[in-house]
Amino acid sequence: MSGQGLTGLSPWSRRLVAVGVLAWCLITVFPLYWVVVTAFKTPPGVVGGPTYIPFVDFTPTLQPFIDLYQGIRGEFFRTFLNSTIVGLSAAAIATAIGAMAAYALVRFEFKVRFGAGLVFFLLALAGYLFFNATFGLTRPQALLLAFPIALVAAVIANRLPLPGPILGNEDILFWFVSQRMFPPIVTAFALYLLYSEIGRLGFQLIDSYVGLTLCYVAFSLPIVVWLMRDFFEAIPIEVEEAAMVDNVPSCRIFIGIVVPMSMNGLLATFMITLAFVWNEFLFALFLTNSRWQTLPILVAGQNSQRGDEWWAISAAALVAIVPMMIMAGLLSRMMRSGLLLGAIK
Amino acid sequence: MMRNDPIKHVFIWPAVLVVLAISIFPLIYSLTTSFLSYRLIPPIPPRVVWLGNYATLLQEPRFWSALFTTTLIAFIAVGLQYAIGFGVALALNARVPGERLFRVALLLPMLLAPVAVALVARMMFNPTMGPLNQFLSKFGLVNLPFLTNGHWALACIIAVEVWQWTPFVILMMLAGLQTLPEDVYEAAELENASAWQQFWGITFPMMLPISAAVVFIRLIESYKIMDTVFVMTGGGPGVDTETLTLFAYQEGFKKFNLGYTSALSFLFLIAITIIGVTYLALLRPHLEKRR
């Protein structure tokens, strides 16, 4: 630890710095305090102007929460359940397969020819256009057909001695992470169209558990792979080498040794992913409409539905915020133990 | 040491397949759609217009204004986040009294739903009943048009962005600061370098790589801004605070003008790529000098 930054400063400037940090902290905390107290106000307590301290400035009431529970402002209970189910399952699946991929990238060697990647993209594009234009297949059918063909062709092309650079593990990692750079609107909108056309084929993905979870898994994977790779790299390889001498198969090494050793990292990654899915707005806006609506959509809707009924809006916002507050507490414990340090380089 | 074992494919393929399916699929889909004139309402059969959509868009003032607004929000917000975040991280690293307590509070905003944060912001910025109005009225500034005047609304959105994402900068910078070697500072101490000199001579250059990464991540993420604006102003007043994502959403989901929206999202992608590449190119000489 290098606690050096302030040693050269005079006591006065030291105090000044402390005041500055305190000020920022107040700015951070005040809106949160505000939303908590507002959620317990009665309508007159809000309209009469800002009031700050419960029991002194106004009499707190539980009415906004009772309204929420009774479903006067939309089905909060079910939406909360939706968010929880989708969030937990998407985070769990993403952490599981993302950790597997990250482990593979740390411990095994991969070689992908750039040409093979190009073959994949061009064949998928050409195949899609070809099937759509000549065979008169619908767009999703054409895509679904072109995808496996392009994939198989790419895998074969990877064995051929094509010219062009050979990409290694770092490049694969970069490909994963670069998916995060895409503006989500590009995918969200196309995904909406694709889902709805697949829906017309008889398999409903819009406003369904599978469709939403699949999309969230895909969009959490880049972060999971990135974070988990650093956790796995920090694990000493000797234990695994010892197991390999005893001829323990790789998947048992992974499940029996590596996973337990990186449990903290997995937990932290799981929680970060969960927060990401829980708060996500854009995809949920496009891909759900009633049954599988998630909390951010319902919360955002509170505003336009009834105007400035702040007591209700605050209660609604609080429902979306509180679980994440609890998680912030848990995460900051992990942060203090220096666990997240390894993840950030 | 790298192993080579066929089982590696079992490990990596699920993730690759999911990401491929969900990202390449829509990419091809919207790339091809962007060359069509294609509307769902009213339903007219798609017609190939090649670059027609792009040409229309580039002449559309609303597109440029959305691009400008997004750029403005991203750059100002990230600049402020970086300045405040680095400052607070330095202070926390130097063990300011009460530093433990600050940490939980300072981590909080980035984990909260932007939608909920925006709703809270609407309350804070309410021109008649909000606490900010009450506070400012003590200085004689009554009923400022926080969200109903274009410039004010932009400033408010930036303020909310800074509020929510400075914690991320603090978190990353703090982690970076804790990895700096101590002996360099001890040497500087012997040379009687002032705190100011130490910062510009040692801390800042050594923190440059992580700073570059943090600013890059935040910049890219800020360009995607949507939920905060959607709830706070809905792009208004007029289209004064409309960002690229919001513009695309309005065109696509309200008017179902598919070809146009796809072209728009590709221009967006191109814009982000240009900014990202320029940023990296500008920084590269500085980063390599250090090695």
XYZ file of C-alpha atoms in Angstrom:
636
model
C 0.000 0.000 0.000
C 1.345 3.378 -0.857
C -0.388 5.902 1.317
C 1.977 8.584 0.156
C -0.189 11.074 -1.618
C -0.859 13.418 1.235
C 2.269 13.244 3.348
C 3.806 16.308 1.781
C 0.772 18.433 2.505
C 0.348 20.799 5.393
C -2.270 19.962 8.031
C -4.506 22.644 6.597
C -4.579 21.293 3.091
C -5.061 17.845 4.595
C -8.199 19.113 6.248
C -9.273 20.729 3.005
C -8.988 17.399 1.211
C -11.014 15.686 3.924
C -13.723 18.325 3.576
C -13.747 17.830 -0.181
C -14.212 14.084 0.128
C -16.900 14.614 2.732
C -18.699 17.025 0.396
C -18.650 14.503 -2.436
C -19.901 11.855 -0.055
C -22.818 14.072 0.967
C -23.662 14.720 -2.665
C -23.633 10.975 -3.215
C -25.762 10.130 -0.224
C -28.306 12.941 -0.188
C -30.423 11.843 -3.186
C -30.556 8.352 -1.700
C -31.687 9.714 1.632
C -34.249 11.819 -0.201
C -35.799 8.899 -2.046
C -36.008 6.879 1.167
C -37.804 9.581 3.144
C -40.074 10.553 0.256
C -41.302 6.986 -0.027
C -42.801 7.303 3.445
C -44.548 10.612 2.889
C -48.258 11.246 2.468
C -49.403 13.187 -0.600
C -49.824 16.465 1.330
C -46.366 15.971 2.826
C -44.927 16.061 -0.689
C -46.925 18.812 -2.330
C -46.377 21.241 0.538
C -42.710 21.694 -0.378
C -39.538 19.856 0.570
C -39.509 18.248 3.996
C -36.538 16.362 5.322
C -36.782 14.692 8.694
C -39.431 12.066 9.480
C -41.588 12.646 12.622
C -40.326 16.235 12.797
C -41.187 17.624 9.367
C -43.861 15.109 8.426
C -45.599 11.988 9.700
C -44.365 8.869 7.899
C -46.838 6.455 6.383
C -46.614 3.041 4.776
C -49.416 3.796 2.328
C -47.213 4.019 -0.822
C -45.871 0.532 -0.210
C -49.317 -0.866 0.492
C -50.472 0.630 -2.813
C -47.553 -0.987 -4.569
C -48.218 -4.369 -3.041
C -51.892 -4.227 -3.917
C -50.981 -3.607 -7.526
C -52.605 -0.196 -7.876
C -49.621 1.022 -9.862
C -48.947 -1.968 -12.019
C -48.132 -5.466 -10.969
C -45.094 -4.796 -8.876
C -45.045 -8.103 -7.159
C -44.931 -10.117 -10.353
C -42.497 -7.743 -12.013
C -40.208 -8.005 -9.035
C -40.406 -11.765 -9.353
C -39.662 -11.549 -13.098
C -36.602 -9.425 -12.499
C -35.396 -11.794 -9.811
C -35.902 -14.935 -11.883
C -34.381 -13.536 -15.069
C -31.553 -11.836 -13.178
C -30.570 -14.877 -11.140
C -30.740 -17.349 -13.996
C -29.009 -15.127 -16.544
C -26.246 -14.289 -14.073
C -25.818 -17.945 -13.110
C -25.682 -19.215 -16.688
C -23.406 -16.404 -17.837
C -21.034 -16.932 -14.917
C -20.939 -20.685 -15.537
C -20.216 -20.715 -19.256
C -18.196 -17.502 -19.096
C -15.960 -18.995 -16.406
C -15.479 -22.105 -18.512
C -14.444 -20.040 -21.506
C -12.159 -17.868 -19.382
C -10.504 -20.945 -17.930
C -9.981 -22.372 -21.402
C -8.410 -19.092 -22.501
C -6.027 -19.106 -19.545
C -4.916 -22.728 -19.588
C -5.303 -24.012 -23.146
C -3.866 -22.788 -26.366
C -6.150 -21.728 -29.175
C -5.285 -20.889 -32.711
C -7.844 -19.337 -34.982
C -6.952 -18.327 -38.473
C -8.083 -14.866 -39.388
C -9.176 -16.341 -42.703
C -11.523 -18.726 -40.910
C -13.224 -15.839 -39.163
C -13.586 -14.077 -42.475
C -14.991 -17.227 -44.072
C -17.548 -17.438 -41.303
C -18.745 -13.887 -41.652
C -18.851 -13.867 -45.447
C -20.556 -17.246 -45.693
C -23.134 -16.275 -43.092
C -23.840 -13.057 -44.955
C -23.869 -14.617 -48.397
C -25.821 -17.651 -47.269
C -28.440 -15.474 -45.688
C -28.864 -13.356 -48.811
C -28.837 -16.410 -51.050
C -31.448 -18.406 -49.120
C -33.604 -15.364 -48.683
C -33.515 -14.255 -52.305
C -33.540 -17.502 -54.249
C -35.348 -20.048 -52.103
C -37.852 -17.554 -50.846
C -37.235 -18.490 -47.231
C -38.193 -15.939 -44.618
C -35.374 -13.905 -43.135
C -35.003 -15.791 -39.846
C -35.192 -19.134 -41.636
C -32.455 -18.032 -43.984
C -30.324 -16.843 -41.078
C -30.871 -20.013 -39.082
C -29.852 -22.070 -42.097
C -26.821 -19.976 -43.009
C -25.442 -19.928 -39.483
C -24.556 -23.637 -39.063
C -23.243 -23.864 -42.635
C -20.955 -20.907 -42.068
C -19.862 -22.309 -38.717
C -18.962 -25.730 -40.108
C -17.179 -24.134 -43.048
C -15.211 -21.911 -40.687
C -14.161 -24.859 -38.515
C -12.975 -26.711 -41.630
C -11.265 -23.594 -42.973
C -9.388 -23.312 -39.704
C -7.594 -26.612 -40.479
C -6.556 -25.505 -43.951
C -3.304 -23.629 -44.440
C -4.921 -20.334 -45.297
C -2.787 -17.236 -45.635
C -3.219 -14.412 -43.184
C -2.456 -13.924 -39.505
C -3.168 -16.573 -36.878
C -5.058 -15.298 -33.864
C -4.214 -16.517 -30.388
C -5.882 -16.480 -26.992
C -5.398 -12.748 -26.498
C -7.244 -12.027 -29.720
C -10.124 -14.274 -28.758
C -10.350 -12.437 -25.460
C -10.291 -9.152 -27.313
C -13.110 -10.369 -29.524
C -15.188 -11.198 -26.450
C -14.539 -7.863 -24.803
C -15.066 -5.887 -28.005
C -18.657 -7.121 -28.074
C -19.180 -4.693 -25.224
C -18.248 -1.797 -27.495
C -21.228 -2.288 -29.756
C -23.991 0.195 -29.198
C -26.720 -2.048 -27.795
C -29.315 -0.324 -29.942
C -27.783 -1.998 -33.008
C -28.458 -5.409 -31.563
C -31.557 -4.635 -29.548
C -33.517 -3.524 -32.522
C -32.351 -6.301 -34.840
C -32.925 -8.819 -32.090
C -36.449 -7.544 -31.667
C -37.171 -8.056 -35.365
C -35.494 -11.438 -35.391
C -37.363 -12.582 -32.292
C -40.682 -11.438 -33.672
C -40.101 -13.216 -36.982
C -39.090 -16.372 -35.162
C -42.282 -15.867 -33.171
C -44.212 -16.009 -36.404
C -42.662 -19.413 -37.040
C -44.395 -20.565 -33.892
C -41.694 -20.227 -31.260
C -42.358 -17.236 -29.085
C -39.253 -15.376 -27.956
C -40.565 -11.845 -27.503
C -41.848 -11.347 -23.990
C -40.688 -14.787 -22.957
C -38.358 -16.059 -20.289
C -36.093 -17.848 -22.764
C -35.682 -14.911 -25.121
C -34.873 -12.399 -22.427
C -32.513 -14.666 -20.520
C -30.649 -15.708 -23.672
C -30.085 -12.106 -24.633
C -28.858 -11.183 -21.149
C -26.516 -14.155 -21.005
C -24.949 -13.109 -24.290
C -24.508 -9.543 -23.155
C -23.021 -10.402 -19.769
C -20.535 -12.889 -21.200
C -17.897 -10.334 -22.268
C -17.634 -8.939 -18.740
C -17.667 -12.375 -17.171
C -14.903 -13.689 -19.430
C -12.823 -10.580 -18.833
C -13.160 -10.632 -15.039
C -12.832 -14.385 -14.627
C -9.720 -14.590 -16.751
C -7.904 -12.384 -14.270
C -9.127 -14.423 -11.329
C -8.005 -17.667 -12.956
C -4.637 -16.239 -13.875
C -4.029 -15.449 -10.229
C -4.447 -19.118 -9.266
C -1.135 -20.953 -8.902
C -0.796 -23.589 -11.574
C 1.156 -26.057 -9.422
C -1.938 -27.661 -7.936
C -3.333 -28.335 -11.364
C -0.032 -29.695 -12.581
C 0.068 -32.099 -9.653
C -3.416 -33.289 -10.526
C -2.421 -33.743 -14.142
C 0.467 -35.972 -13.155
C -2.123 -38.174 -11.473
C -4.061 -38.231 -14.750
C -7.131 -36.452 -13.430
C -9.233 -35.394 -16.444
C -9.382 -31.682 -17.198
C -13.057 -31.223 -16.455
C -12.577 -32.737 -12.993
C -9.604 -30.465 -12.405
C -11.830 -27.546 -13.294
C -14.819 -28.509 -11.174
C -12.940 -30.075 -8.296
C -9.952 -27.758 -7.943
C -10.214 -24.549 -9.896
C -13.828 -23.641 -9.108
C -13.497 -24.031 -5.326
C -10.242 -22.081 -5.379
C -11.782 -19.138 -7.209
C -15.116 -19.162 -5.382
C -14.762 -15.536 -4.294
C -14.054 -14.385 -7.807
C -17.011 -16.341 -9.129
C -19.262 -14.824 -6.483
C -18.106 -11.292 -7.226
C -18.552 -11.826 -10.960
C -21.983 -13.319 -10.367
C -23.035 -10.293 -8.337
C -21.720 -7.788 -10.856
C -23.552 -9.623 -13.638
C -26.701 -9.755 -11.563
C -26.533 -5.995 -11.020
C -26.040 -5.479 -14.731
C -29.064 -7.588 -15.656
C -31.213 -6.199 -12.864
C -30.675 -2.615 -14.005
C -30.794 -3.227 -17.740
C -33.362 -1.113 -19.548
C -32.951 -1.057 -23.311
C -33.269 -4.765 -24.089
C -36.120 -5.190 -21.686
C -37.853 -2.266 -23.363
C -37.606 -3.908 -26.756
C -38.055 -7.553 -25.865
C -40.843 -7.541 -23.294
C -44.300 -6.085 -23.251
C -46.364 -7.536 -20.453
C -45.789 -10.982 -19.001
C -42.018 -10.778 -18.565
C -41.665 -7.063 -18.000
C -38.818 -6.259 -15.645
C -38.562 -3.679 -12.884
C -36.724 -0.900 -14.760
C -39.495 -0.771 -17.365
C -42.242 -0.607 -14.773
C -40.338 1.977 -12.746
C -39.712 4.129 -15.807
C -43.405 3.933 -16.613
C -44.404 5.346 -13.211
C -43.364 8.763 -14.302
C -45.535 9.217 -17.332
C -48.513 7.319 -16.007
C -49.518 9.503 -13.150
C -47.449 12.647 -13.189
C -45.507 13.770 -10.184
C -46.860 11.472 -7.509
C -43.557 11.363 -5.778
C -44.478 9.242 -2.822
C -45.417 6.442 -5.216
C -42.497 7.046 -7.561
C -40.077 6.949 -4.649
C -41.521 3.730 -3.327
C -41.262 2.214 -6.798
C -37.689 3.397 -7.255
C -36.851 2.047 -3.835
C -38.071 -1.416 -4.784
C -35.616 -1.400 -7.683
C -32.784 0.118 -5.662
C -32.788 -1.701 -2.330
C -31.591 -5.122 -3.551
C -28.657 -3.423 -5.211
C -27.900 -1.445 -2.046
C -27.570 -4.714 -0.196
C -25.260 -5.959 -2.921
C -23.144 -2.829 -2.733
C -22.621 -3.610 0.937
C -21.552 -7.161 0.150
C -19.307 -6.106 -2.717
C -17.574 -3.400 -0.724
C -16.647 -6.055 1.840
C -15.019 -8.043 -0.921
C -13.356 -4.914 -2.197
C -11.889 -4.200 1.200
C -10.344 -7.632 1.330
C -8.526 -6.710 -1.832
C -10.379 -9.264 -3.855
C -11.366 -7.053 -6.719
C -7.872 -5.672 -7.048
C -6.776 -8.612 -9.109
C -9.615 -8.082 -11.523
C -8.471 -4.633 -12.488
C -5.146 -4.217 -14.095
C 2.261 -23.183 -19.390
C -0.395 -23.962 -21.966
C -1.954 -27.369 -22.223
C -3.405 -28.847 -25.341
C -6.326 -31.124 -24.799
C -9.395 -31.663 -26.981
C -11.586 -30.928 -23.987
C -10.767 -27.256 -24.395
C -13.451 -27.070 -27.061
C -16.091 -28.169 -24.577
C -15.017 -25.315 -22.343
C -15.005 -22.537 -24.852
C -17.736 -23.354 -27.343
C -20.864 -22.633 -25.271
C -19.782 -19.055 -24.661
C -18.600 -18.522 -28.232
C -21.832 -19.933 -29.651
C -24.084 -17.774 -27.510
C -22.154 -14.602 -28.250
C -21.906 -15.416 -31.943
C -25.602 -16.149 -32.208
C -26.740 -13.049 -30.378
C -24.240 -10.587 -31.827
C -23.394 -11.701 -35.379
C -26.981 -12.627 -36.235
C -28.450 -9.197 -35.592
C -25.383 -7.575 -37.126
C -25.924 -9.281 -40.473
C -29.622 -8.725 -40.192
C -29.427 -5.004 -39.636
C -26.528 -4.534 -42.039
C -28.611 -5.938 -44.878
C -31.736 -4.128 -43.740
C -29.875 -0.825 -43.755
C -29.649 -0.995 -47.551
C -33.405 -1.412 -47.894
C -36.297 0.940 -47.754
C -38.381 -1.084 -45.364
C -41.298 -0.006 -43.224
C -43.651 -2.085 -41.120
C -46.246 0.669 -40.798
C -47.623 1.156 -43.423
C -46.517 -2.272 -44.643
C -44.787 -1.771 -47.964
C -42.567 -4.496 -49.466
C -38.846 -3.871 -48.940
C -37.015 -2.188 -51.774
C -33.249 -2.000 -52.255
C -32.011 1.573 -52.007
C -28.313 0.817 -51.368
C -26.874 3.833 -49.578
C -30.083 5.850 -49.782
C -30.826 5.603 -46.086
C -27.325 6.691 -45.189
C -27.501 9.669 -47.541
C -30.826 10.780 -46.075
C -29.475 10.445 -42.579
C -26.332 12.433 -43.244
C -28.481 15.296 -44.487
C -30.820 15.085 -41.534
C -30.112 17.858 -39.002
C -31.722 15.829 -36.248
C -29.053 13.143 -36.656
C -26.229 15.652 -36.344
C -27.854 17.295 -33.370
C -28.248 13.902 -31.669
C -24.625 13.066 -32.414
C -23.526 16.432 -31.044
C -25.647 16.067 -27.898
C -24.329 12.578 -27.236
C -20.739 13.684 -27.762
C -21.215 16.663 -25.492
C -22.727 14.579 -22.715
C -20.089 11.867 -23.048
C -17.038 14.132 -23.078
C -18.068 16.579 -20.367
C -19.449 13.868 -18.102
C -16.414 11.625 -18.478
C -14.025 14.549 -17.969
C -15.743 15.482 -14.723
C -15.963 11.875 -13.620
C -12.272 11.430 -14.192
C -11.254 14.634 -12.394
C -13.477 14.064 -9.373
C -12.894 10.333 -9.310
C -9.122 10.619 -9.427
C -9.178 13.278 -6.715
C -11.353 11.246 -4.388
C -9.316 8.105 -5.071
C -6.108 9.965 -4.188
C -7.656 11.204 -0.977
C -8.986 7.764 -0.037
C -5.626 6.197 -0.811
C -3.934 8.705 1.454
C -6.109 7.510 4.325
C -8.310 10.504 4.820
C -10.049 10.184 8.206
C -13.261 8.192 7.936
C -12.140 6.567 4.707
C -13.718 3.199 5.528
C -17.157 4.695 5.899
C -16.857 6.504 2.597
C -16.126 3.391 0.626
C -19.563 1.768 0.849
C -21.350 5.039 0.195
C -19.096 5.864 -2.714
C -19.637 2.504 -4.369
C -23.422 2.706 -4.230
C -24.568 4.846 -7.176
C -23.015 2.715 -9.908
C -24.976 -0.342 -8.845
C -28.355 1.379 -8.968
C -30.712 1.213 -11.913
C -30.192 4.301 -14.112
C -33.951 4.463 -14.528
C -34.515 4.751 -10.798
C -31.683 7.249 -10.493
C -33.247 9.355 -13.225
C -36.573 9.333 -11.399
C -34.878 10.479 -8.223
C -33.126 13.162 -10.251
C -36.480 14.382 -11.541
C -37.554 14.905 -7.966
C -34.346 16.637 -6.997
C -34.576 18.946 -9.997
C -38.259 19.735 -9.696
C -38.495 23.502 -10.155
C -41.104 24.102 -7.445
C -41.154 21.249 -4.950
C -37.598 19.948 -5.178
C -34.961 20.304 -2.489
C -32.481 21.803 -4.949
C -34.896 24.601 -5.723
C -35.316 25.293 -2.033
C -31.564 25.345 -1.555
C -30.956 27.685 -4.492
C -33.816 29.990 -3.568
C -31.783 30.922 -0.507
C -29.408 32.540 -2.974
C -32.234 34.248 -4.795
C -32.417 31.751 -7.661
C -36.047 30.679 -7.622
C -37.759 28.146 -9.913
C -34.937 27.573 -12.346
C -36.110 25.716 -15.473
C -34.001 22.629 -14.724
C -35.560 20.208 -17.160
C -37.597 22.496 -19.365
C -34.778 24.570 -20.836
C -32.458 22.855 -23.307
C -29.161 23.966 -21.784
C -30.256 23.375 -18.221
C -31.630 19.952 -19.087
C -28.331 18.977 -20.685
C -26.451 20.154 -17.608
C -28.786 18.168 -15.363
C -28.286 15.000 -17.395
C -24.536 15.467 -17.210
C -24.807 16.007 -13.451
C -26.721 12.745 -13.077
C -24.166 10.892 -15.209
C -21.358 12.257 -13.080
C -23.193 11.349 -9.910
C -23.807 7.813 -11.025
C -20.506 6.892 -12.662
C -17.812 8.730 -10.699
C -17.836 5.779 -8.258
C -16.639 3.532 -11.062
C -13.679 5.824 -11.691
C -12.969 5.974 -7.950
C -13.046 2.191 -7.691
C -10.701 1.609 -10.610
C -8.289 4.428 -9.763
C -8.120 3.332 -6.139
C -7.258 -0.184 -7.213
C -4.585 1.247 -9.508
C -3.129 3.520 -6.837
C -2.736 0.618 -4.473
C -0.473 -1.191 -6.898
C 2.024 1.686 -7.228
C 5.466 0.864 -5.807
C 6.327 2.713 -2.604
C 10.068 3.085 -3.077
C 9.694 5.650 -5.847
C 7.893 7.936 -3.436
C 10.528 7.398 -0.786
C 13.191 8.444 -3.270
C 11.156 11.526 -4.185
C 10.798 12.319 -0.523
C 14.571 12.299 -0.145
C 14.835 14.720 -3.048
C 12.403 16.993 -1.220
C 9.895 16.904 -4.024
C 6.658 18.657 -3.094
C 3.354 16.815 -3.101
C 2.437 18.637 -6.288
C 5.663 17.603 -8.014
C 5.226 14.042 -6.792
C 1.777 13.902 -8.299
C 2.759 15.207 -11.744
C 6.155 13.512 -11.775
C 5.247 10.075 -10.433
C 1.605 9.364 -9.721
C 0.065 10.756 -12.875
C 2.452 9.155 -15.387
C 2.333 5.835 -13.598
C -1.438 5.921 -13.524
C -1.666 6.780 -17.208
C -2.352 3.258 -18.508
C -5.194 2.598 -16.079
C -6.508 6.129 -16.599
C -6.587 5.513 -20.322
C -8.509 2.291 -19.816
C -10.993 3.833 -17.375
C -11.686 6.847 -19.585
C -12.045 4.592 -22.608
C -14.587 2.327 -20.917
C -16.568 5.269 -19.593
C -16.518 7.098 -22.916
C -17.824 4.111 -24.849
C -20.471 3.427 -22.214
C -21.531 7.079 -22.129
C -22.174 7.070 -25.844
C -24.814 4.420 -25.266
C -26.720 6.670 -22.848
C -30.418 6.125 -23.101
C -32.314 5.270 -19.907
C -31.321 8.396 -17.998
C -32.386 10.708 -20.802
C -35.477 8.649 -21.567
C -36.814 9.124 -18.062
C -35.500 12.586 -17.238
C -36.475 14.535 -20.336
C -37.582 12.031 -22.963
C -35.231 13.880 -25.312
C -36.999 17.162 -24.729
C -37.574 20.021 -24.655
C -38.084 19.555 -28.379
C -35.133 17.392 -29.377
C -32.597 19.382 -27.361
C -31.395 16.456 -25.285
C -32.019 13.649 -27.735
C -29.135 11.182 -27.846
C -28.304 8.776 -30.656
C -29.818 5.747 -28.965
C -32.990 7.636 -28.185
C -33.228 8.903 -31.756
C -32.875 5.363 -33.073
C -35.484 4.170 -30.625
C -37.968 6.841 -31.701
C -37.449 6.096 -35.387
C -37.520 2.344 -35.007
C -39.998 1.627 -32.332
C -42.416 4.472 -32.802
C -42.373 4.775 -36.585
C -41.188 1.263 -37.481
C -38.968 2.668 -40.184
C -36.673 -0.347 -40.251
C -34.206 0.397 -43.023
C -33.654 3.906 -41.749
C -33.132 2.765 -38.159
C -30.683 0.071 -39.193
C -28.679 2.615 -41.168
C -28.763 4.902 -38.154
C -27.457 2.234 -35.830
C -24.647 1.466 -38.255
C -23.651 5.106 -38.445
C -23.665 5.025 -34.665
C -21.382 2.001 -34.702
C -19.059 3.739 -37.152
C -18.998 6.877 -35.001
C -18.090 4.883 -31.888
C -15.397 2.982 -33.765
C -13.875 6.211 -35.078
C -13.845 7.731 -31.621
C -12.378 4.604 -30.074
C -9.636 4.250 -32.671
C -8.746 7.952 -32.568
C -8.582 7.837 -28.813
C -6.275 4.859 -28.807
C -4.099 6.349 -31.551
C -3.745 9.621 -29.638
C -2.803 7.841 -26.452
C -0.471 5.211 -27.864
C 2.703 7.352 -27.942
C 2.164 8.366 -24.311
C 1.555 4.830 -23.191
C 4.535 3.373 -25.013
C 6.939 6.017 -23.754
C 6.555 4.611 -20.304
C 7.616 1.075 -21.128
